[in-house]
Amino acid sequence: GENVEQHPSTLSVQEGDSAVIKCTYSDSASNYFPWYKQELGKRPQLIIDIRSNVGEKKDQRIAVTLNKTAKHFSLHITETQPEDSAVYFCAASDPLRGNNRLAFGKGNQVVVIP
Amino acid sequence: EPEVTQTPSHQVTQMGQEVILRCVPISNHLYFYWYRQILGQKVEFLVSFYNNEISEKSEIFDDQFSVERPDGSNFTLKIRSTKLEDSAMYFCASSRGPTSGEETQYFGPGTRLLVL
């Protein structure tokens, strides 16, 4: 089955700097890649997703890039703010073939230092 | 904005007891899921459910687990005889469908299960 790895496990950044989290996946058939943000004690919230027919997607300060050849995708957060502090999970699935189970990475703890 | 809800938020049980975790998916969603997260580990897929039947299950989802949609709103996960290693956070999720544009999964707040 799909295996998703996520690096680094913890990331500390100064407020205003950028944060980048990288994920790799193993199944070349995966074609849907969501990112979830989980604040302490709260539910995972989708922040952005990308499908395999595009290489990059942006939403305000958040962007995701996908490299299908290398089988990795990255989350970019620019102008980080203290409220960006959370655990970020990447995931992969293959809904085009009816396989919608999400395979998650282990999560990154992002700490934004004011 | 509609959200997935789960009850209870915490459940403590004795090993060997049965537990039922409850979820109310978003009302116009057709696909439902259960995931679990053991402390410090990845979120793991357990099962997906569509049209009143299991559409996919993982190797974790053995005979001790079952799912049910007993009425038009609830979706339940039952663990028949809990083991210590079932202690985890259990997340329910739902999506409108499996196909492109509908596959976004919305998560509930989770039920923290502790088996003693």
PDB file of C-alpha atoms in Angstrom:
ATOM      1  CA  GLY A   1       0.000   0.000   0.000  1.00  0.00           C
ATOM      2  CA  GLU A   2       0.884   3.663  -0.088  1.00  0.00           C
ATOM      3  CA  ASN A   3       3.578   4.880   2.310  1.00  0.00           C
ATOM      4  CA  VAL A   4       3.926   8.586   3.016  1.00  0.00           C
ATOM      5  CA  GLU A   5       6.973  10.011   4.766  1.00  0.00           C
ATOM      6  CA  GLN A   6       7.135  13.521   6.136  1.00  0.00           C
ATOM      7  CA  HIS A   7      10.165  15.668   7.038  1.00  0.00           C
ATOM      8  CA  PRO A   8      11.197  17.308   9.273  1.00  0.00           C
ATOM      9  CA  SER A   9       9.292  16.134  12.337  1.00  0.00           C
ATOM     10  CA  THR A  10       9.648  19.501  14.047  1.00  0.00           C
ATOM     11  CA  LEU A  11      10.228  22.895  12.501  1.00  0.00           C
ATOM     12  CA  SER A  12      10.804  26.164  14.334  1.00  0.00           C
ATOM     13  CA  VAL A  13      10.671  29.418  12.397  1.00  0.00           C
ATOM     14  CA  GLN A  14      10.810  33.090  13.276  1.00  0.00           C
ATOM     15  CA  GLU A  15       7.590  34.983  12.746  1.00  0.00           C
ATOM     16  CA  GLY A  16       7.578  36.406   9.237  1.00  0.00           C
ATOM     17  CA  ASP A  17       9.894  33.754   7.813  1.00  0.00           C
ATOM     18  CA  SER A  18       8.817  30.938   5.512  1.00  0.00           C
ATOM     19  CA  ALA A  19       8.256  27.321   6.465  1.00  0.00           C
ATOM     20  CA  VAL A  20       8.560  24.376   4.112  1.00  0.00           C
ATOM     21  CA  ILE A  21       7.441  20.836   4.877  1.00  0.00           C
ATOM     22  CA  LYS A  22       8.213  17.994   2.505  1.00  0.00           C
ATOM     23  CA  CYS A  23       6.470  14.693   1.958  1.00  0.00           C
ATOM     24  CA  THR A  24       7.354  11.728  -0.193  1.00  0.00           C
ATOM     25  CA  TYR A  25       5.015   8.995  -1.329  1.00  0.00           C
ATOM     26  CA  SER A  26       5.605   5.541  -2.706  1.00  0.00           C
ATOM     27  CA  ASP A  27       2.640   4.705  -4.953  1.00  0.00           C
ATOM     28  CA  SER A  28       2.895   6.385  -8.342  1.00  0.00           C
ATOM     29  CA  ALA A  29      -0.863   5.848  -8.794  1.00  0.00           C
ATOM     30  CA  SER A  30      -1.670   8.329  -6.018  1.00  0.00           C
ATOM     31  CA  ASN A  31      -3.250  11.424  -7.514  1.00  0.00           C
ATOM     32  CA  TYR A  32      -4.748  13.402  -4.660  1.00  0.00           C
ATOM     33  CA  PHE A  33      -2.618  15.091  -1.990  1.00  0.00           C
ATOM     34  CA  PRO A  34      -4.276  17.028   0.837  1.00  0.00           C
ATOM     35  CA  TRP A  35      -2.638  18.882   3.704  1.00  0.00           C
ATOM     36  CA  TYR A  36      -4.289  19.071   7.099  1.00  0.00           C
ATOM     37  CA  LYS A  37      -3.544  21.396   9.991  1.00  0.00           C
ATOM     38  CA  GLN A  38      -4.261  20.242  13.513  1.00  0.00           C
ATOM     39  CA  GLU A  39      -4.129  22.638  16.423  1.00  0.00           C
ATOM     40  CA  LEU A  40      -3.819  21.209  19.904  1.00  0.00           C
ATOM     41  CA  GLY A  41      -7.014  19.455  20.935  1.00  0.00           C
ATOM     42  CA  LYS A  42      -8.828  20.238  17.687  1.00  0.00           C
ATOM     43  CA  ARG A  43      -9.811  18.294  14.609  1.00  0.00           C
ATOM     44  CA  PRO A  44      -7.571  18.061  11.508  1.00  0.00           C
ATOM     45  CA  GLN A  45      -8.613  20.838   9.138  1.00  0.00           C
ATOM     46  CA  LEU A  46      -7.928  20.737   5.409  1.00  0.00           C
ATOM     47  CA  ILE A  47      -5.847  23.749   4.446  1.00  0.00           C
ATOM     48  CA  ILE A  48      -4.987  22.988   0.832  1.00  0.00           C
ATOM     49  CA  ASP A  49      -4.956  20.075  -1.571  1.00  0.00           C
ATOM     50  CA  ILE A  50      -3.533  19.338  -4.975  1.00  0.00           C
ATOM     51  CA  ARG A  51      -4.370  16.862  -7.675  1.00  0.00           C
ATOM     52  CA  SER A  52      -1.829  15.215  -9.908  1.00  0.00           C
ATOM     53  CA  ASN A  53      -2.839  17.145 -13.012  1.00  0.00           C
ATOM     54  CA  VAL A  54      -1.260  20.333 -11.619  1.00  0.00           C
ATOM     55  CA  GLY A  55       2.197  21.107 -10.293  1.00  0.00           C
ATOM     56  CA  GLU A  56       1.443  23.967  -7.933  1.00  0.00           C
ATOM     57  CA  LYS A  57      -1.471  25.533  -6.135  1.00  0.00           C
ATOM     58  CA  LYS A  58      -1.611  28.684  -4.006  1.00  0.00           C
ATOM     59  CA  ASP A  59      -4.065  30.053  -1.512  1.00  0.00           C
ATOM     60  CA  GLN A  60      -2.928  33.320   0.042  1.00  0.00           C
ATOM     61  CA  ARG A  61       0.121  32.514   2.222  1.00  0.00           C
ATOM     62  CA  ILE A  62      -0.047  28.785   1.585  1.00  0.00           C
ATOM     63  CA  ALA A  63       1.158  26.914  -1.460  1.00  0.00           C
ATOM     64  CA  VAL A  64       1.681  23.285  -2.355  1.00  0.00           C
ATOM     65  CA  THR A  65       3.993  21.958  -5.048  1.00  0.00           C
ATOM     66  CA  LEU A  66       3.953  18.485  -6.533  1.00  0.00           C
ATOM     67  CA  ASN A  67       6.725  16.633  -8.318  1.00  0.00           C
ATOM     68  CA  LYS A  68       5.197  13.463  -9.728  1.00  0.00           C
ATOM     69  CA  THR A  69       8.449  12.184 -11.181  1.00  0.00           C
ATOM     70  CA  ALA A  70      10.218  12.344  -7.843  1.00  0.00           C
ATOM     71  CA  LYS A  71       7.043  11.458  -5.938  1.00  0.00           C
ATOM     72  CA  HIS A  72       7.230  14.287  -3.492  1.00  0.00           C
ATOM     73  CA  PHE A  73       5.092  17.264  -2.575  1.00  0.00           C
ATOM     74  CA  SER A  74       5.735  20.203  -0.316  1.00  0.00           C
ATOM     75  CA  LEU A  75       3.788  22.708   1.732  1.00  0.00           C
ATOM     76  CA  HIS A  76       5.049  26.272   1.748  1.00  0.00           C
ATOM     77  CA  ILE A  77       3.872  28.807   4.293  1.00  0.00           C
ATOM     78  CA  THR A  78       5.075  32.356   3.752  1.00  0.00           C
ATOM     79  CA  GLU A  79       5.083  35.252   6.242  1.00  0.00           C
ATOM     80  CA  THR A  80       4.458  32.879   9.110  1.00  0.00           C
ATOM     81  CA  GLN A  81       2.357  34.060  12.030  1.00  0.00           C
ATOM     82  CA  PRO A  82       1.993  32.649  15.564  1.00  0.00           C
ATOM     83  CA  GLU A  83      -1.403  31.190  14.638  1.00  0.00           C
ATOM     84  CA  ASP A  84       0.365  29.002  12.072  1.00  0.00           C
ATOM     85  CA  SER A  85       1.808  27.003  14.977  1.00  0.00           C
ATOM     86  CA  ALA A  86       0.261  23.537  14.722  1.00  0.00           C
ATOM     87  CA  VAL A  87       0.869  19.993  13.529  1.00  0.00           C
ATOM     88  CA  TYR A  88       0.661  19.652   9.754  1.00  0.00           C
ATOM     89  CA  PHE A  89      -0.164  16.326   8.127  1.00  0.00           C
ATOM     90  CA  CYS A  90       0.280  15.426   4.494  1.00  0.00           C
ATOM     91  CA  ALA A  91      -1.636  12.583   2.902  1.00  0.00           C
ATOM     92  CA  ALA A  92      -2.074  10.779  -0.404  1.00  0.00           C
ATOM     93  CA  SER A  93      -4.828   8.770  -2.032  1.00  0.00           C
ATOM     94  CA  ASP A  94      -6.022   7.460  -5.393  1.00  0.00           C
ATOM     95  CA  PRO A  95      -9.677   8.494  -5.740  1.00  0.00           C
ATOM     96  CA  LEU A  96      -9.569   8.208  -9.528  1.00  0.00           C
ATOM     97  CA  ARG A  97      -9.502   4.437  -9.076  1.00  0.00           C
ATOM     98  CA  GLY A  98     -12.056   4.485  -6.314  1.00  0.00           C
ATOM     99  CA  ASN A  99      -9.434   4.196  -3.596  1.00  0.00           C
ATOM    100  CA  ASN A 100     -10.128   7.087  -1.307  1.00  0.00           C
ATOM    101  CA  ARG A 101      -8.288   5.878   1.772  1.00  0.00           C
ATOM    102  CA  LEU A 102      -5.897   8.576   2.896  1.00  0.00           C
ATOM    103  CA  ALA A 103      -2.367   7.462   3.733  1.00  0.00           C
ATOM    104  CA  PHE A 104      -0.972  10.011   6.163  1.00  0.00           C
ATOM    105  CA  GLY A 105       2.512  11.151   7.003  1.00  0.00           C
ATOM    106  CA  LYS A 106       3.502  11.253  10.639  1.00  0.00           C
ATOM    107  CA  GLY A 107       3.004  14.984  10.977  1.00  0.00           C
ATOM    108  CA  ASN A 108       5.207  18.032  11.449  1.00  0.00           C
ATOM    109  CA  GLN A 109       5.116  20.183  14.523  1.00  0.00           C
ATOM    110  CA  VAL A 110       5.576  23.762  13.309  1.00  0.00           C
ATOM    111  CA  VAL A 111       6.432  26.337  15.935  1.00  0.00           C
ATOM    112  CA  VAL A 112       6.377  29.994  14.967  1.00  0.00           C
ATOM    113  CA  ILE A 113       8.479  32.061  17.344  1.00  0.00           C
ATOM    114  CA  PRO A 114       7.160  35.599  17.840  1.00  0.00           C
TER     115      PRO A 114
ATOM    116  CA  GLU B   1     -20.529  25.703   8.081  1.00  0.00           C
ATOM    117  CA  PRO B   2     -21.564  22.073   8.683  1.00  0.00           C
ATOM    118  CA  GLU B   3     -19.116  19.908  10.598  1.00  0.00           C
ATOM    119  CA  VAL B   4     -18.650  16.252  11.423  1.00  0.00           C
ATOM    120  CA  THR B   5     -19.460  15.602  15.066  1.00  0.00           C
ATOM    121  CA  GLN B   6     -18.370  12.713  17.284  1.00  0.00           C
ATOM    122  CA  THR B   7     -19.427  11.407  20.666  1.00  0.00           C
ATOM    123  CA  PRO B   8     -18.162  10.815  23.224  1.00  0.00           C
ATOM    124  CA  SER B   9     -15.078  12.997  23.252  1.00  0.00           C
ATOM    125  CA  HIS B  10     -13.404  10.618  25.721  1.00  0.00           C
ATOM    126  CA  GLN B  11     -14.128   7.001  26.587  1.00  0.00           C
ATOM    127  CA  VAL B  12     -12.441   4.876  29.222  1.00  0.00           C
ATOM    128  CA  THR B  13     -13.177   1.165  29.200  1.00  0.00           C
ATOM    129  CA  GLN B  14     -11.918  -2.094  30.639  1.00  0.00           C
ATOM    130  CA  MET B  15     -10.119  -4.576  28.428  1.00  0.00           C
ATOM    131  CA  GLY B  16     -12.598  -7.017  26.903  1.00  0.00           C
ATOM    132  CA  GLN B  17     -15.518  -4.610  27.000  1.00  0.00           C
ATOM    133  CA  GLU B  18     -17.441  -3.476  23.954  1.00  0.00           C
ATOM    134  CA  VAL B  19     -17.397   0.178  22.934  1.00  0.00           C
ATOM    135  CA  ILE B  20     -19.406   2.076  20.369  1.00  0.00           C
ATOM    136  CA  LEU B  21     -18.076   5.305  18.969  1.00  0.00           C
ATOM    137  CA  ARG B  22     -20.577   7.575  17.308  1.00  0.00           C
ATOM    138  CA  CYS B  23     -20.288  10.016  14.452  1.00  0.00           C
ATOM    139  CA  VAL B  24     -22.680  12.307  12.625  1.00  0.00           C
ATOM    140  CA  PRO B  25     -21.265  12.989   9.152  1.00  0.00           C
ATOM    141  CA  ILE B  26     -22.036  16.121   7.161  1.00  0.00           C
ATOM    142  CA  SER B  27     -25.584  15.735   5.928  1.00  0.00           C
ATOM    143  CA  ASN B  28     -25.116  15.699   2.138  1.00  0.00           C
ATOM    144  CA  HIS B  29     -22.030  13.492   2.248  1.00  0.00           C
ATOM    145  CA  LEU B  30     -22.192   9.952   0.961  1.00  0.00           C
ATOM    146  CA  TYR B  31     -18.822   8.480   1.980  1.00  0.00           C
ATOM    147  CA  PHE B  32     -17.838   7.886   5.567  1.00  0.00           C
ATOM    148  CA  TYR B  33     -14.548   6.861   7.085  1.00  0.00           C
ATOM    149  CA  TRP B  34     -12.931   5.860  10.352  1.00  0.00           C
ATOM    150  CA  TYR B  35      -9.283   6.524  11.110  1.00  0.00           C
ATOM    151  CA  ARG B  36      -7.299   6.095  14.288  1.00  0.00           C
ATOM    152  CA  GLN B  37      -4.175   7.645  15.695  1.00  0.00           C
ATOM    153  CA  ILE B  38      -2.185   5.902  18.371  1.00  0.00           C
ATOM    154  CA  LEU B  39      -0.274   8.433  20.449  1.00  0.00           C
ATOM    155  CA  GLY B  40       2.859   9.541  18.639  1.00  0.00           C
ATOM    156  CA  GLN B  41       2.077   7.583  15.483  1.00  0.00           C
ATOM    157  CA  LYS B  42       0.539   8.242  12.080  1.00  0.00           C
ATOM    158  CA  VAL B  43      -3.145   8.631  11.442  1.00  0.00           C
ATOM    159  CA  GLU B  44      -4.181   5.206  10.080  1.00  0.00           C
ATOM    160  CA  PHE B  45      -7.102   4.328   7.853  1.00  0.00           C
ATOM    161  CA  LEU B  46      -9.529   1.762   9.253  1.00  0.00           C
ATOM    162  CA  VAL B  47     -12.555   1.589   6.977  1.00  0.00           C
ATOM    163  CA  SER B  48     -14.641   3.418   4.402  1.00  0.00           C
ATOM    164  CA  PHE B  49     -18.390   3.040   3.993  1.00  0.00           C
ATOM    165  CA  TYR B  50     -20.712   3.858   1.122  1.00  0.00           C
ATOM    166  CA  ASN B  51     -24.262   2.935   0.238  1.00  0.00           C
ATOM    167  CA  ASN B  52     -24.724   1.010   3.471  1.00  0.00           C
ATOM    168  CA  GLU B  53     -21.767  -1.240   3.008  1.00  0.00           C
ATOM    169  CA  ILE B  54     -18.039  -1.298   3.589  1.00  0.00           C
ATOM    170  CA  SER B  55     -16.224  -0.164   0.464  1.00  0.00           C
ATOM    171  CA  GLU B  56     -12.705  -0.697   1.766  1.00  0.00           C
ATOM    172  CA  LYS B  57     -11.015  -1.763   4.974  1.00  0.00           C
ATOM    173  CA  SER B  58      -7.464  -1.973   6.209  1.00  0.00           C
ATOM    174  CA  GLU B  59      -5.676  -4.884   7.812  1.00  0.00           C
ATOM    175  CA  ILE B  60      -6.290  -3.249  11.184  1.00  0.00           C
ATOM    176  CA  PHE B  61     -10.051  -3.591  10.722  1.00  0.00           C
ATOM    177  CA  ASP B  62     -10.392  -7.212  11.845  1.00  0.00           C
ATOM    178  CA  ASP B  63     -13.401  -9.152  13.113  1.00  0.00           C
ATOM    179  CA  GLN B  64     -13.384  -7.182  16.363  1.00  0.00           C
ATOM    180  CA  PHE B  65     -14.456  -4.071  14.471  1.00  0.00           C
ATOM    181  CA  SER B  66     -17.739  -3.320  12.778  1.00  0.00           C
ATOM    182  CA  VAL B  67     -19.430  -0.246  11.361  1.00  0.00           C
ATOM    183  CA  GLU B  68     -23.038   0.613  10.955  1.00  0.00           C
ATOM    184  CA  ARG B  69     -25.291   3.399   9.780  1.00  0.00           C
ATOM    185  CA  PRO B  70     -28.268   2.689  12.029  1.00  0.00           C
ATOM    186  CA  ASP B  71     -30.317   5.632  10.808  1.00  0.00           C
ATOM    187  CA  GLY B  72     -30.085   8.511   8.365  1.00  0.00           C
ATOM    188  CA  SER B  73     -27.613  10.521  10.378  1.00  0.00           C
ATOM    189  CA  ASN B  74     -25.394   8.381  12.609  1.00  0.00           C
ATOM    190  CA  PHE B  75     -22.358   6.323  11.648  1.00  0.00           C
ATOM    191  CA  THR B  76     -20.924   4.079  14.341  1.00  0.00           C
ATOM    192  CA  LEU B  77     -17.755   2.117  14.970  1.00  0.00           C
ATOM    193  CA  LYS B  78     -18.051  -0.827  17.326  1.00  0.00           C
ATOM    194  CA  ILE B  79     -15.138  -2.620  18.930  1.00  0.00           C
ATOM    195  CA  ARG B  80     -16.467  -5.899  20.333  1.00  0.00           C
ATOM    196  CA  SER B  81     -13.790  -6.869  22.823  1.00  0.00           C
ATOM    197  CA  THR B  82     -11.325  -4.068  23.403  1.00  0.00           C
ATOM    198  CA  LYS B  83      -7.617  -4.677  23.818  1.00  0.00           C
ATOM    199  CA  LEU B  84      -5.003  -2.449  25.387  1.00  0.00           C
ATOM    200  CA  GLU B  85      -3.603  -1.683  21.943  1.00  0.00           C
ATOM    201  CA  ASP B  86      -6.953  -0.252  20.828  1.00  0.00           C
ATOM    202  CA  SER B  87      -6.200   2.825  22.931  1.00  0.00           C
ATOM    203  CA  ALA B  88      -6.041   5.668  20.438  1.00  0.00           C
ATOM    204  CA  MET B  89      -7.787   8.726  19.093  1.00  0.00           C
ATOM    205  CA  TYR B  90     -10.504   7.653  16.664  1.00  0.00           C
ATOM    206  CA  PHE B  91     -11.480  10.087  13.930  1.00  0.00           C
ATOM    207  CA  CYS B  92     -14.565   9.922  11.793  1.00  0.00           C
ATOM    208  CA  ALA B  93     -14.545  11.676   8.417  1.00  0.00           C
ATOM    209  CA  SER B  94     -16.943  12.165   5.542  1.00  0.00           C
ATOM    210  CA  SER B  95     -16.773  13.254   1.910  1.00  0.00           C
ATOM    211  CA  ARG B  96     -19.339  14.020  -0.753  1.00  0.00           C
ATOM    212  CA  GLY B  97     -18.001  11.272  -2.959  1.00  0.00           C
ATOM    213  CA  PRO B  98     -14.810   9.572  -4.062  1.00  0.00           C
ATOM    214  CA  THR B  99     -14.321  11.251  -7.404  1.00  0.00           C
ATOM    215  CA  SER B 100     -12.289  14.277  -8.336  1.00  0.00           C
ATOM    216  CA  GLY B 101     -13.709  17.400  -6.770  1.00  0.00           C
ATOM    217  CA  GLU B 102     -15.702  15.448  -4.204  1.00  0.00           C
ATOM    218  CA  GLU B 103     -12.973  13.587  -2.405  1.00  0.00           C
ATOM    219  CA  THR B 104     -12.120  16.115   0.293  1.00  0.00           C
ATOM    220  CA  GLN B 105     -12.514  14.424   3.650  1.00  0.00           C
ATOM    221  CA  TYR B 106     -13.765  16.475   6.577  1.00  0.00           C
ATOM    222  CA  PHE B 107     -12.775  15.214   9.988  1.00  0.00           C
ATOM    223  CA  GLY B 108     -14.600  15.116  13.269  1.00  0.00           C
ATOM    224  CA  PRO B 109     -12.950  16.192  16.537  1.00  0.00           C
ATOM    225  CA  GLY B 110     -12.151  12.613  17.517  1.00  0.00           C
ATOM    226  CA  THR B 111     -12.919  10.266  20.390  1.00  0.00           C
ATOM    227  CA  ARG B 112     -10.059   9.517  22.739  1.00  0.00           C
ATOM    228  CA  LEU B 113     -10.377   5.846  23.720  1.00  0.00           C
ATOM    229  CA  LEU B 114      -8.428   4.514  26.663  1.00  0.00           C
ATOM    230  CA  VAL B 115      -8.497   0.786  27.362  1.00  0.00           C
ATOM    231  CA  LEU B 116      -7.370  -0.240  30.848  1.00  0.00           C
TER     232      LEU B 116
END
